[in-house]
Coordinates of C-alpha atoms in Angstrom, one line a residue:
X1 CA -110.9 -56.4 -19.1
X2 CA -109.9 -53.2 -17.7
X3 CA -108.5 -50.5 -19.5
X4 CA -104.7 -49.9 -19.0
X5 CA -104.7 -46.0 -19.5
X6 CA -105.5 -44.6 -16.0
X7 CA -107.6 -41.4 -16.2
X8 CA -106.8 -38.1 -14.1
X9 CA -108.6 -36.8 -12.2
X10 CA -108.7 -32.9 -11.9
X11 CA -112.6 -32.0 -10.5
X12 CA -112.8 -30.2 -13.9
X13 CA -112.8 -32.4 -16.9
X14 CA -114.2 -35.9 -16.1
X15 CA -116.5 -37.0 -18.7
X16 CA -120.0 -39.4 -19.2
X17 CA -117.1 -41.9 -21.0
X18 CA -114.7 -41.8 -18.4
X19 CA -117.3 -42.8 -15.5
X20 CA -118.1 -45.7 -17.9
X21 CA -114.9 -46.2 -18.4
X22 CA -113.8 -46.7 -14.6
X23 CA -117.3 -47.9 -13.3
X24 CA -118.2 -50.5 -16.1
X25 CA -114.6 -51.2 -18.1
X26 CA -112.5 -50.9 -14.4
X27 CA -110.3 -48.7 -16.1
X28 CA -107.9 -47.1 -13.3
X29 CA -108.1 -43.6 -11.9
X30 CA -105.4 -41.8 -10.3
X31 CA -105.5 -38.2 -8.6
X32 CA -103.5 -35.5 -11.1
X33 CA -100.8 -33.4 -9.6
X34 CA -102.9 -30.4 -10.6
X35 CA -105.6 -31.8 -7.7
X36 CA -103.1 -32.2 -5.3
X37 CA -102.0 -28.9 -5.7
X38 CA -105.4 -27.5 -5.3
X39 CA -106.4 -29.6 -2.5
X40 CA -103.2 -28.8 -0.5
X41 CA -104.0 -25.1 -0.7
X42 CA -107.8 -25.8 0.1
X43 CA -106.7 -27.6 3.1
X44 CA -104.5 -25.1 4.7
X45 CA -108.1 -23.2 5.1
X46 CA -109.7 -25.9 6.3
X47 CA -106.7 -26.3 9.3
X48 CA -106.9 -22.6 10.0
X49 CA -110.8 -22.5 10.7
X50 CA -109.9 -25.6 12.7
X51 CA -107.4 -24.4 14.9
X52 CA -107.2 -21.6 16.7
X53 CA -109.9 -19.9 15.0
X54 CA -113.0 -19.2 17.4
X55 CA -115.3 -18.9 14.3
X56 CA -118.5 -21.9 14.3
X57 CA -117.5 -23.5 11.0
X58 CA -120.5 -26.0 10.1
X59 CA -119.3 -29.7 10.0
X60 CA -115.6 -28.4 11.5
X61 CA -116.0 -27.0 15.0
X62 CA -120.0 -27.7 15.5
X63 CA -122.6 -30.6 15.1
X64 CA -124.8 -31.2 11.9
X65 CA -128.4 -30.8 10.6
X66 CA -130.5 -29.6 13.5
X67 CA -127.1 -29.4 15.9
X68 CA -125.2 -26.9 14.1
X69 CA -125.6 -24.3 16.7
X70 CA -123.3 -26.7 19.1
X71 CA -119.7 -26.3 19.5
X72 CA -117.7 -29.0 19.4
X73 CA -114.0 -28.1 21.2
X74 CA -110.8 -28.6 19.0
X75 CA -109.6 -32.2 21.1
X76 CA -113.1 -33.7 19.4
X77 CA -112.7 -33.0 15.9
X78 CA -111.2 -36.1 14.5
X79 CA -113.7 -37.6 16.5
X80 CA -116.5 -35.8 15.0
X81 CA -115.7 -36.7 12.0
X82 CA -115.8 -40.4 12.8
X83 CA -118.9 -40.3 14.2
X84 CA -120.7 -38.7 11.7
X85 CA -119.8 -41.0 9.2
X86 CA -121.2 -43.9 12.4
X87 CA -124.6 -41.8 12.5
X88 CA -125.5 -41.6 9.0
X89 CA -124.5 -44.8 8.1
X90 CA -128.2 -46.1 8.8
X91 CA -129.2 -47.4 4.6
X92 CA -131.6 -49.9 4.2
X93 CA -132.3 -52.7 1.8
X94 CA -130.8 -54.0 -1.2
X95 CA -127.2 -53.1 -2.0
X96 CA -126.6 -50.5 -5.2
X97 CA -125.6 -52.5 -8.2
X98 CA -121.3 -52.9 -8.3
X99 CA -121.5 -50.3 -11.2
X100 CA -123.0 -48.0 -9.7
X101 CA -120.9 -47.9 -6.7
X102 CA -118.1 -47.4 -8.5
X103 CA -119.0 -44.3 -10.2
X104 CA -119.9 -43.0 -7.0
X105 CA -116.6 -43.6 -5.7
X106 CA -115.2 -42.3 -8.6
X107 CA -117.4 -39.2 -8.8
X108 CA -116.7 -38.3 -4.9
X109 CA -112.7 -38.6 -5.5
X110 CA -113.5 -36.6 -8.6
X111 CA -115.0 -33.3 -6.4
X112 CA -113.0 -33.6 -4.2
X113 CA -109.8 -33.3 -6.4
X114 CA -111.5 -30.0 -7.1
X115 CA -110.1 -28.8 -4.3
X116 CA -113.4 -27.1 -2.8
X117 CA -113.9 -29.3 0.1
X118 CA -110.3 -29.0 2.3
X119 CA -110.0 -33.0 2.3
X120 CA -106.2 -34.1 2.3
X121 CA -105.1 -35.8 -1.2
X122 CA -104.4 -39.2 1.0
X123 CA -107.8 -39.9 1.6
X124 CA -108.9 -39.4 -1.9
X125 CA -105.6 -42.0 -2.7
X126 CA -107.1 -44.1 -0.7
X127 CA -110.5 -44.5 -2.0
X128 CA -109.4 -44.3 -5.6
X129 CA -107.0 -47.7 -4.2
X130 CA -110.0 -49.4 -3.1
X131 CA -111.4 -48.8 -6.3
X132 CA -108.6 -49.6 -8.3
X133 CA -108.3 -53.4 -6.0
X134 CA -112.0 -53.7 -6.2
X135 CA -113.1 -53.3 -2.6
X136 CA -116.1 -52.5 -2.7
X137 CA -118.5 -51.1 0.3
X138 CA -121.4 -52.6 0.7
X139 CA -123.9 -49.8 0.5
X140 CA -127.8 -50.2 0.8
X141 CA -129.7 -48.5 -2.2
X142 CA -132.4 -47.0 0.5
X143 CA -132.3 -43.9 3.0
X144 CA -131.7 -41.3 0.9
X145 CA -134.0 -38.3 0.2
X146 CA -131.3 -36.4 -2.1
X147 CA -130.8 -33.4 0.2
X148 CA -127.9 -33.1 1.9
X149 CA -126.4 -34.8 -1.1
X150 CA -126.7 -38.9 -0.8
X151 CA -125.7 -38.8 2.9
X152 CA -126.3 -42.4 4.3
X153 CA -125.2 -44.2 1.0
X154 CA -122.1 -42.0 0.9
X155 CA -121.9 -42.5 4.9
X156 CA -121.9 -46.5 4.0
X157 CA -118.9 -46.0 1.4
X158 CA -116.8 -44.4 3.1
X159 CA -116.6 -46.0 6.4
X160 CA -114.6 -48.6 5.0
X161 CA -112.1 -46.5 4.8
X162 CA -111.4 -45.6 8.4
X163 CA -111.5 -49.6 8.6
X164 CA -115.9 -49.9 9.9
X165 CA -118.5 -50.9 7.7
X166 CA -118.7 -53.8 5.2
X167 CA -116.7 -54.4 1.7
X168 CA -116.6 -56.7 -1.2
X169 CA -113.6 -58.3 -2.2
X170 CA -113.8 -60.7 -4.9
X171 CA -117.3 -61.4 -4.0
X172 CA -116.8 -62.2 -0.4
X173 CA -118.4 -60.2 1.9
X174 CA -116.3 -59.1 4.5
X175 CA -115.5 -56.1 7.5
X176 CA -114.0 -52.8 6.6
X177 CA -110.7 -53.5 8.2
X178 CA -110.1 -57.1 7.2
X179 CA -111.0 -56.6 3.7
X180 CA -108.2 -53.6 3.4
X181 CA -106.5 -55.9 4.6
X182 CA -107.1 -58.5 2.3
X183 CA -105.6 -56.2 -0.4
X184 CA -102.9 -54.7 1.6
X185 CA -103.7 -51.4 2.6
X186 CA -105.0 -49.7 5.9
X187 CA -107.0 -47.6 7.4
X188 CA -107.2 -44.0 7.7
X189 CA -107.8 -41.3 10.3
X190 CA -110.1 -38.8 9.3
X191 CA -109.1 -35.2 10.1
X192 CA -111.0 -32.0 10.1
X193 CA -114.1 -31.7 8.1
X194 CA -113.0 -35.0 5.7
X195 CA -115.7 -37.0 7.1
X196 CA -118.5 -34.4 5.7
X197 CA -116.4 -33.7 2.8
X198 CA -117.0 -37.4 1.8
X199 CA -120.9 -37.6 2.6
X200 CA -121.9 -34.5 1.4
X201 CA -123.0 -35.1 -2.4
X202 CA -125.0 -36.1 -5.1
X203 CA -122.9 -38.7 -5.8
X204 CA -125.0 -41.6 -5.9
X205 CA -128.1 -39.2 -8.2
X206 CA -124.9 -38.7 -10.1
X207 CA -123.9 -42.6 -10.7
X208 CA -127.2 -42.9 -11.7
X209 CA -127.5 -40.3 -14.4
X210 CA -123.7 -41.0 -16.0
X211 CA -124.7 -44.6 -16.5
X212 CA -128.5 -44.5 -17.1
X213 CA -127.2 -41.9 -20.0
X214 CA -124.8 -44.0 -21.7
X215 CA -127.5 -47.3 -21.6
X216 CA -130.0 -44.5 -22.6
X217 CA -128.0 -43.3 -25.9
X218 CA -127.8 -46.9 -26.7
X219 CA -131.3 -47.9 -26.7
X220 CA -132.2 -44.4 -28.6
X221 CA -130.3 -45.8 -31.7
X222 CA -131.0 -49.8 -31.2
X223 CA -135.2 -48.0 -31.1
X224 CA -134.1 -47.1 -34.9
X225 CA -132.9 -50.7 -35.6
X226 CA -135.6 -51.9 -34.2
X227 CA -138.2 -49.6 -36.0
X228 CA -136.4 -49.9 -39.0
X229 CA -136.7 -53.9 -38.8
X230 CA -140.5 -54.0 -38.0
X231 CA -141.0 -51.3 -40.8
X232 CA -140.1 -54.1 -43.3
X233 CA -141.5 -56.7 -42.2
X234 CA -144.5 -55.0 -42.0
X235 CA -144.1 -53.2 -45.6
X236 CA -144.2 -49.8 -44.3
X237 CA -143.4 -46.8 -46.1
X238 CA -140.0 -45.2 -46.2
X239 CA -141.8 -41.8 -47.5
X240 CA -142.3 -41.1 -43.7
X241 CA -138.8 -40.7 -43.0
X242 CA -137.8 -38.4 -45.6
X243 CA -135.7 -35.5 -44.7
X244 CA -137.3 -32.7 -46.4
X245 CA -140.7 -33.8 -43.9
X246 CA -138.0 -33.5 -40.9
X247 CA -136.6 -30.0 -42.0
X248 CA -140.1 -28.2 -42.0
X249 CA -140.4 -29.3 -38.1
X250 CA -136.2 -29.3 -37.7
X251 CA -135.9 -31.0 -34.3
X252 CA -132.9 -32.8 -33.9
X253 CA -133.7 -35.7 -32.2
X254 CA -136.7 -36.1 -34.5
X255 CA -134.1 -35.6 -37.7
X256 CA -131.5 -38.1 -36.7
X257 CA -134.1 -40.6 -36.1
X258 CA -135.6 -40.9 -39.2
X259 CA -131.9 -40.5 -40.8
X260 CA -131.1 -42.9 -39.2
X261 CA -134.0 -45.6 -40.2
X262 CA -133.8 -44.4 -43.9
X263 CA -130.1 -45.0 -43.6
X264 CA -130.9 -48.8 -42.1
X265 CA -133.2 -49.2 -45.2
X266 CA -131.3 -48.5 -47.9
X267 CA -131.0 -51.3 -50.5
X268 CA -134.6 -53.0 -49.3
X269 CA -135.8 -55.3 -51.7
X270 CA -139.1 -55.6 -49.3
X271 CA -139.6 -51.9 -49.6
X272 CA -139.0 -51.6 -53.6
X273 CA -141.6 -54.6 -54.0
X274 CA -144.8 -53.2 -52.1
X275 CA -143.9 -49.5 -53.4
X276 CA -146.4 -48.9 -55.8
X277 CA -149.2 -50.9 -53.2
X278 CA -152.6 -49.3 -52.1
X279 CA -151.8 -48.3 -48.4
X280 CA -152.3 -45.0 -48.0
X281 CA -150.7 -44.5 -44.3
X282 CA -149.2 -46.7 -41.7
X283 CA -150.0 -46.9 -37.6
X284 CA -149.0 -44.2 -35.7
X285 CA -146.2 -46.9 -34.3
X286 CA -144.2 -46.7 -37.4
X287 CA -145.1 -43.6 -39.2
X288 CA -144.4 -41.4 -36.1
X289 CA -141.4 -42.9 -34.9
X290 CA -139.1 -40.7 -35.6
X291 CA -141.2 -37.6 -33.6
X292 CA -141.6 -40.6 -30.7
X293 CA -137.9 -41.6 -30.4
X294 CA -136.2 -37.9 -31.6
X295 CA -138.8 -36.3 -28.4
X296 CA -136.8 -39.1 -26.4
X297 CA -133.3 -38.3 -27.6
X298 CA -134.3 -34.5 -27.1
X299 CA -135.1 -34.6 -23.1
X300 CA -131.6 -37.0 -23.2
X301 CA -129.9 -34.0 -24.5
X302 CA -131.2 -32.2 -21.1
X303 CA -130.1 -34.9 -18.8
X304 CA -126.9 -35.0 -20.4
X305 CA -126.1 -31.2 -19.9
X306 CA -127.2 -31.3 -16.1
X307 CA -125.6 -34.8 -15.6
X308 CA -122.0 -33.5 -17.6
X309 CA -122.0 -30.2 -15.4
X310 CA -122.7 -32.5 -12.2
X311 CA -119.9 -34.8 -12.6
X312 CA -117.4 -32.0 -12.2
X313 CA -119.2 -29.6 -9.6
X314 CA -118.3 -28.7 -6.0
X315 CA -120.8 -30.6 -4.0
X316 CA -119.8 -29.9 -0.6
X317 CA -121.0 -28.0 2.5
X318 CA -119.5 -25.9 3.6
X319 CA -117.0 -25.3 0.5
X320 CA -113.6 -23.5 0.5
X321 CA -112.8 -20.6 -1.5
X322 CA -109.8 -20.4 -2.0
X323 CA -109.0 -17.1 -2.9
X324 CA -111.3 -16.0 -0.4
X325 CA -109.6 -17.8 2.7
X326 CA -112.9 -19.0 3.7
X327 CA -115.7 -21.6 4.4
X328 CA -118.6 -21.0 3.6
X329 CA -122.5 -22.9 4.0
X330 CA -124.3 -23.2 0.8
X331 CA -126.8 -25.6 -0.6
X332 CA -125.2 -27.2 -3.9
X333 CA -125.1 -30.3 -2.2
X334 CA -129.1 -29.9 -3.0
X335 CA -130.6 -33.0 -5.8
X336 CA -133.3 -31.1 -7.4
X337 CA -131.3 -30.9 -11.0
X338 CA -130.5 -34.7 -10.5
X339 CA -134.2 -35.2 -9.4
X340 CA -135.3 -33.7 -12.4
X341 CA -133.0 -35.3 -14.7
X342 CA -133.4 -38.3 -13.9
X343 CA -136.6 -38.5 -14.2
X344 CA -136.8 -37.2 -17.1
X345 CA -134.6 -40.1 -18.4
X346 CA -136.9 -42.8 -17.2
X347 CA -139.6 -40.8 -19.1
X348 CA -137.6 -40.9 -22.3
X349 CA -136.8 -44.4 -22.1
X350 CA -140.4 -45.2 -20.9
X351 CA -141.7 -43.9 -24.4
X352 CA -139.0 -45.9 -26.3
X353 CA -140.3 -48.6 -24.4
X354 CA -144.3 -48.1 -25.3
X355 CA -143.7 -46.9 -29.3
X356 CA -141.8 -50.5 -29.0
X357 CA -144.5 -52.3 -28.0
X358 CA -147.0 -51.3 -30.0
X359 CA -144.9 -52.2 -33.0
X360 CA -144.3 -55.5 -31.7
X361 CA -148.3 -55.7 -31.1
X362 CA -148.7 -55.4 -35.0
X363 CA -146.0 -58.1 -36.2
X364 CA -147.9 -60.9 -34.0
X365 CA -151.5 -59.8 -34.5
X366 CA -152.8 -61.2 -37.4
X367 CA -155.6 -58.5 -38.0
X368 CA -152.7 -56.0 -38.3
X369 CA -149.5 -57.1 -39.7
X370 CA -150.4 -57.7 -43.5
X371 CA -150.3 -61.3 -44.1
X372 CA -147.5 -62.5 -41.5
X373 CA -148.3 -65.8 -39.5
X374 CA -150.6 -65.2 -36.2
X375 CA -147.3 -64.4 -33.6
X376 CA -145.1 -65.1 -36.5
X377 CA -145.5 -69.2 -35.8
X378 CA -146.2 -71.7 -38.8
X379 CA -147.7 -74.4 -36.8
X380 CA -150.1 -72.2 -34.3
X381 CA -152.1 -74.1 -31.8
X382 CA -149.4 -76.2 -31.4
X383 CA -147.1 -73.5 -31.0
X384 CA -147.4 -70.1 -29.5
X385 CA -144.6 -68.7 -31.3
X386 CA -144.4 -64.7 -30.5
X387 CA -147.2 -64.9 -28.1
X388 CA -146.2 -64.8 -24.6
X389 CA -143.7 -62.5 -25.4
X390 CA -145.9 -59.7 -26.4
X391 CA -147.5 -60.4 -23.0
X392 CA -143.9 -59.9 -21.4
X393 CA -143.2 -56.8 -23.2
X394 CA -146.9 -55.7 -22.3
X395 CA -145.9 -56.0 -18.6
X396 CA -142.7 -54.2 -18.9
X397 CA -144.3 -51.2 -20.2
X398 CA -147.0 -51.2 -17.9
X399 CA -144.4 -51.5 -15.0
X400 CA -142.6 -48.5 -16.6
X401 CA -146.0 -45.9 -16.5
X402 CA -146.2 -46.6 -12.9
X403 CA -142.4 -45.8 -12.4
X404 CA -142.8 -42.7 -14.5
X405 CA -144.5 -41.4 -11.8
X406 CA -142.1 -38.9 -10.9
X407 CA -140.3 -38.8 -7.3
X408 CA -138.4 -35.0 -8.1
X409 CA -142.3 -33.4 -7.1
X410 CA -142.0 -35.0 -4.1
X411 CA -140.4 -33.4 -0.5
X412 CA -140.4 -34.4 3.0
X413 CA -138.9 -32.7 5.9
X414 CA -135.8 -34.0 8.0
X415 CA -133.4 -33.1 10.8
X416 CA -136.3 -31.2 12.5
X417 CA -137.2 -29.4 10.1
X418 CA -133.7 -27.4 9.4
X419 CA -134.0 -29.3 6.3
X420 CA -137.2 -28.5 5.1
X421 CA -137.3 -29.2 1.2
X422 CA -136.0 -32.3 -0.1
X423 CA -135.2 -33.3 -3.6
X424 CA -135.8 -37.5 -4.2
X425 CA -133.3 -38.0 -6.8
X426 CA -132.4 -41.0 -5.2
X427 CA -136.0 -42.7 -5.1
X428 CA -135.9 -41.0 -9.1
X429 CA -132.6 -43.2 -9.9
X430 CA -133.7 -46.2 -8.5
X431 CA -136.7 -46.1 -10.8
X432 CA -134.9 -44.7 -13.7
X433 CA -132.6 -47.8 -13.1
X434 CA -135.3 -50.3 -13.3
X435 CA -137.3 -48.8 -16.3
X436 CA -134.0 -48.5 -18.1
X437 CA -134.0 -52.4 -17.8
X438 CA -137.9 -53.0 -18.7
X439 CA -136.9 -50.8 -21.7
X440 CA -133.9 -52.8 -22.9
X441 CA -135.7 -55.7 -22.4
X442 CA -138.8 -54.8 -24.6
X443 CA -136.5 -53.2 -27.6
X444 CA -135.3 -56.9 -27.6
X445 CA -138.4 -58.4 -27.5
X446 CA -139.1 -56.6 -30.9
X447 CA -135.9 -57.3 -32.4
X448 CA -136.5 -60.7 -31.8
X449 CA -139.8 -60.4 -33.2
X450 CA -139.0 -58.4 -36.2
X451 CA -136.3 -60.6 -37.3
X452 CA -138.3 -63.5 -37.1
X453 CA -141.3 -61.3 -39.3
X454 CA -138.5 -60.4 -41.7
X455 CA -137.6 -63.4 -42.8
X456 CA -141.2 -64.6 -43.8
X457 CA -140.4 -62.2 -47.0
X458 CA -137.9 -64.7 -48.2
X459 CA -136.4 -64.7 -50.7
X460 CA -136.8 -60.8 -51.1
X461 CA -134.0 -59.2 -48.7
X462 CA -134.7 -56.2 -46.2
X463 CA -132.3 -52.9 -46.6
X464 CA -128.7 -54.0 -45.9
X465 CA -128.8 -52.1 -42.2
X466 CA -131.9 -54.0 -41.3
X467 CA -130.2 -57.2 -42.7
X468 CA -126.8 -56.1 -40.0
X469 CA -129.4 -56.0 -37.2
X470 CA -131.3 -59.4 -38.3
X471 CA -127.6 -61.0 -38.0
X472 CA -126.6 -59.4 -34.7
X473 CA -129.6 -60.6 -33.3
X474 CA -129.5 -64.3 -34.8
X475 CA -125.7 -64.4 -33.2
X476 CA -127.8 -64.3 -29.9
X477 CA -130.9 -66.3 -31.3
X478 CA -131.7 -68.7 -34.0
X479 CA -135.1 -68.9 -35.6
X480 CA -137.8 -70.3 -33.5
X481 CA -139.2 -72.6 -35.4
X482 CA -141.0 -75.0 -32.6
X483 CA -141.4 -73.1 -29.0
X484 CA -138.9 -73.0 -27.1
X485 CA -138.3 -71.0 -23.7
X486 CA -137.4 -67.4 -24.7
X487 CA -136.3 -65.8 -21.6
X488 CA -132.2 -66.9 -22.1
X489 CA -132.4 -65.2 -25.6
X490 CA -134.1 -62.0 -24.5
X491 CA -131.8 -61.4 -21.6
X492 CA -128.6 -62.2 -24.4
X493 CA -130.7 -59.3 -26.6
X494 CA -130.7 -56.9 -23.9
X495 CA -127.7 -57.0 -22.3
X496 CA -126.2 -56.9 -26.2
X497 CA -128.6 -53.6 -26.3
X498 CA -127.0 -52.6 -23.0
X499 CA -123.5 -53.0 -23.4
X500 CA -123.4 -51.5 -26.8
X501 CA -122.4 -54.8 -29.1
X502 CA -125.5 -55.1 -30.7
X503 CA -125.4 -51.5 -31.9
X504 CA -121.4 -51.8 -32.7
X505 CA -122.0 -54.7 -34.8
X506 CA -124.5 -52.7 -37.0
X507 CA -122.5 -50.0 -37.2
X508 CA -119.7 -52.1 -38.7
X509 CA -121.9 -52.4 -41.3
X510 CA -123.3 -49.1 -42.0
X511 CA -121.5 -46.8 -40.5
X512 CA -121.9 -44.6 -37.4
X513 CA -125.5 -43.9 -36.7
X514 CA -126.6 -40.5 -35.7

């Protein structure tokens, strides 16, 4: 259900929760009088270099890209502006997820109530109306190079509201003008320089990164549940997680992890039974988790101070300063930091993904997990038990090494070569996207794993966070006794990973983890 407390926007304080908030929870947005004040004041500059004014002002009196040295005359410019947003509107393939189209909406209202881009305050209602009645534009996810900003998937959102392109409403696929309509409200008539104002930016990189961050926190902490889980079942040591080993290399992604784990453990029956055993060390997989998933959360703490300062920046070519009474070219519209970032978060996941794995690799293999079942079945031969699944997660993290190849190093030239370095970030969100999901997915594979593994240790109880976790995940999935298809209760898993309950419901328990 969406959230009743609308948030304002102001172009200065929107936050990674907010963009959640609105894009996944529909929570309302509304423009702040604060923006309107700053975009009324933006947009007398805007209507001065428009009229009157003999000066070339890209995107307001001449063409774009490669045609900026032609002058358009003053009669043209509304239709400039409409047939700029016609031009780029070329995307290809698949449409971007619903979620992610709405924090792109959200995010482009949001820089624009900055007041840096001269658009008037009624188109920005407008947009945050479509948003608020769930008309959605139908935007394809391919034909951006993350240059000039996201130009055709920005191009493909916001022709609906000059009444062209296509839009959602309640699932029903319909044209720009009828589905306004269908919600009662109408079309615009873009003015000076508000057609470039509402292409030019990273929004869609942007979408990506707010999103992929708050899925990506998640999954750090549900990697400690999940560690914590297989530790016991596979009578690891605790000794490995012990603070005073964390303060003599004091990372802080490495610190909370293994907090974190020795907090899920505390009260282990399993552990206090095999303490005084012969094992000397355990794999790599479990002793080295916490260096594994704290690098992990570490590069997360980069994406989330590029992604934080993106959702609030000026995004626009040209932008208006204000106390300068003037427009002026720039290149922030440019995706490298998105690139980069989001990369970097499909390489952090990625490694969440393959410590998982390996984890899961040594609760089903016989030769490695200390007298559990052969993939944690009674009856093997004529069951499988935790076989195939191991396979599955195999895949995943496979899939994930070739999507970790990363698309920020890349750069091709476009609009005859006036735009000669290109940044990728949207090829890098689309795979950060879909590793973000083979990551989820394997972390649930585990957890689905471990707390089968766990409970061959009956009657001897695991630590009471590792019991929360075994009970969140057998509210998704009873004990597979005989096979039975998997794939319903690994999907339940993930999307319990993704949306947060999974982690809530052990932090009922225990308290908030780090």
């Amino acid at each position: 259900m969406a959230r009743s407390t609308a948030i304002g926007l102001t172009g200065d304080d929107l936050t990674l929760a907010d963009v959640w908030a609105v894009a996944v929870e529909r929570a309302p947005a509304t423009l702040s009088e604060a923006a309107r004040e700053k975009m009324r004041v933006a947009r007398e500059v805007v209507e001065r270099a428009a009229h009157g004014s003999r000066e070339h002002t890209y995107g307001v009196n001449t063409g774009f890209g490669r045609f900026v040295n032609r002058s358009i005359p003053e009669e043209l410019t509304e239709e400039l502006q409409l047939r700029l947003l016609r031009s780029h509107a070329c995307g290809v393939g698949e449409p971007y997820a619903d979620e992610i189209v709405r924090a792109a909406m959200l995010l482009r209202a949001n820089t624009l109530a900055k007041g840096n881009s001269g658009a008037r305050d009624g188109t920005v209602e407008l947009l945050l109306e479509c948003l608020d009645r769930d008309v959605l534009p139908i935007v394809p996810s391919r034909g951006s190079v993350g240059a000039s900003g996201d130009l055709a998937p920005l191009a493909h959102l916001a022709l609906p509201l000059v009444g062209e392109g296509e839009a959602f409403v309640d699932g029903e696929r319909l044209p720009g003008f009828e589905a306004l309509t269908r919600v009662g409200l109408e079309p615009i008539r873009l003015q000076a320089k508000e057609g470039l104002s509402l292409i030019n930016g990273t929004q869609f990189m942007a979408a990506f990164g707010a999103l992929g961050l708050v899925r990506a926190r998640r999954l750090a902490r549900v990697a400690d549940l999940a560690c914590a889980q297989s530790l016991e079942a596979l009578q690891g040591s605790s000794t490995s997680f012990l603070p005073q080993i964390h303060a003599l290399r004091p990372l802080r992604g490495q610190g909370d992890s293994a907090a974190n784990v020795l907090t899920l453990l505390e009260g282990s029956a399993i552990n206090e039974a095999h303490r005084w055993c012969d094992k000397v060390q355990d794999a790599y997989s479990l002793r080295c988790a916490p260096q594994v998933h704290g690098a992990a959360r570490d590069l997360l703490d980069y994406v989330e101070y590029t992604i934080s300062v993106e959702l609030n920046a000026a995004t626009d070519n040209p932008l208006v300063l204000v106390d300068d009474d003037a427009l002026v070219s720039n290149g922030n519209f440019h995706g490298q930091p998105l690139a980069f970032a989001l990369d970097a978060l499909a390489m952090a996941v990625a490694e969440l993904a393959s410590i998982s794995e390996r984890r899961l690799e040594r609760l089903v293999n016989p030769n490695l997990s200390d007298g559990l079942p052969a993939f944690l079945t009674t009856d093997g031969g004529l069951n499988s038990g935790f076989m195939i699944p191991q396979y599955v997660a195999a895949s995943l993290v496979s899939e994930n090494k070739v999507l970790c190849h990363p698309a920020s190093v890349d750069s091709i030239p476009t609009s005859a070569g006036q735009e000669d370095h290109v940044s990728m970030g949207n090829a890098a969100g689309l795979k950060s996207w879909q590793v973000l999901a083979n990551a989820e997915r394997t972390v649930a594979i585990e957890l689905l794993a471990g707390a089968q593994a766990v409970e061959f240790h009956a009657p001897l109880e695991p630590g009471r966070g590792v019991r929360a976790t075994r009970a969140a995940v057998r509210e998704l999935s009873p004990r597979l006794r005989d096979d039975r298809p998997l794939a319903p209760d690994i999907e339940a898993v993930a999307t319990a990973i993704r949306e947060g309950s999974l982690l809530a419901a052990v932090e009922e328990e225990v308290g908030e983890l780090r």
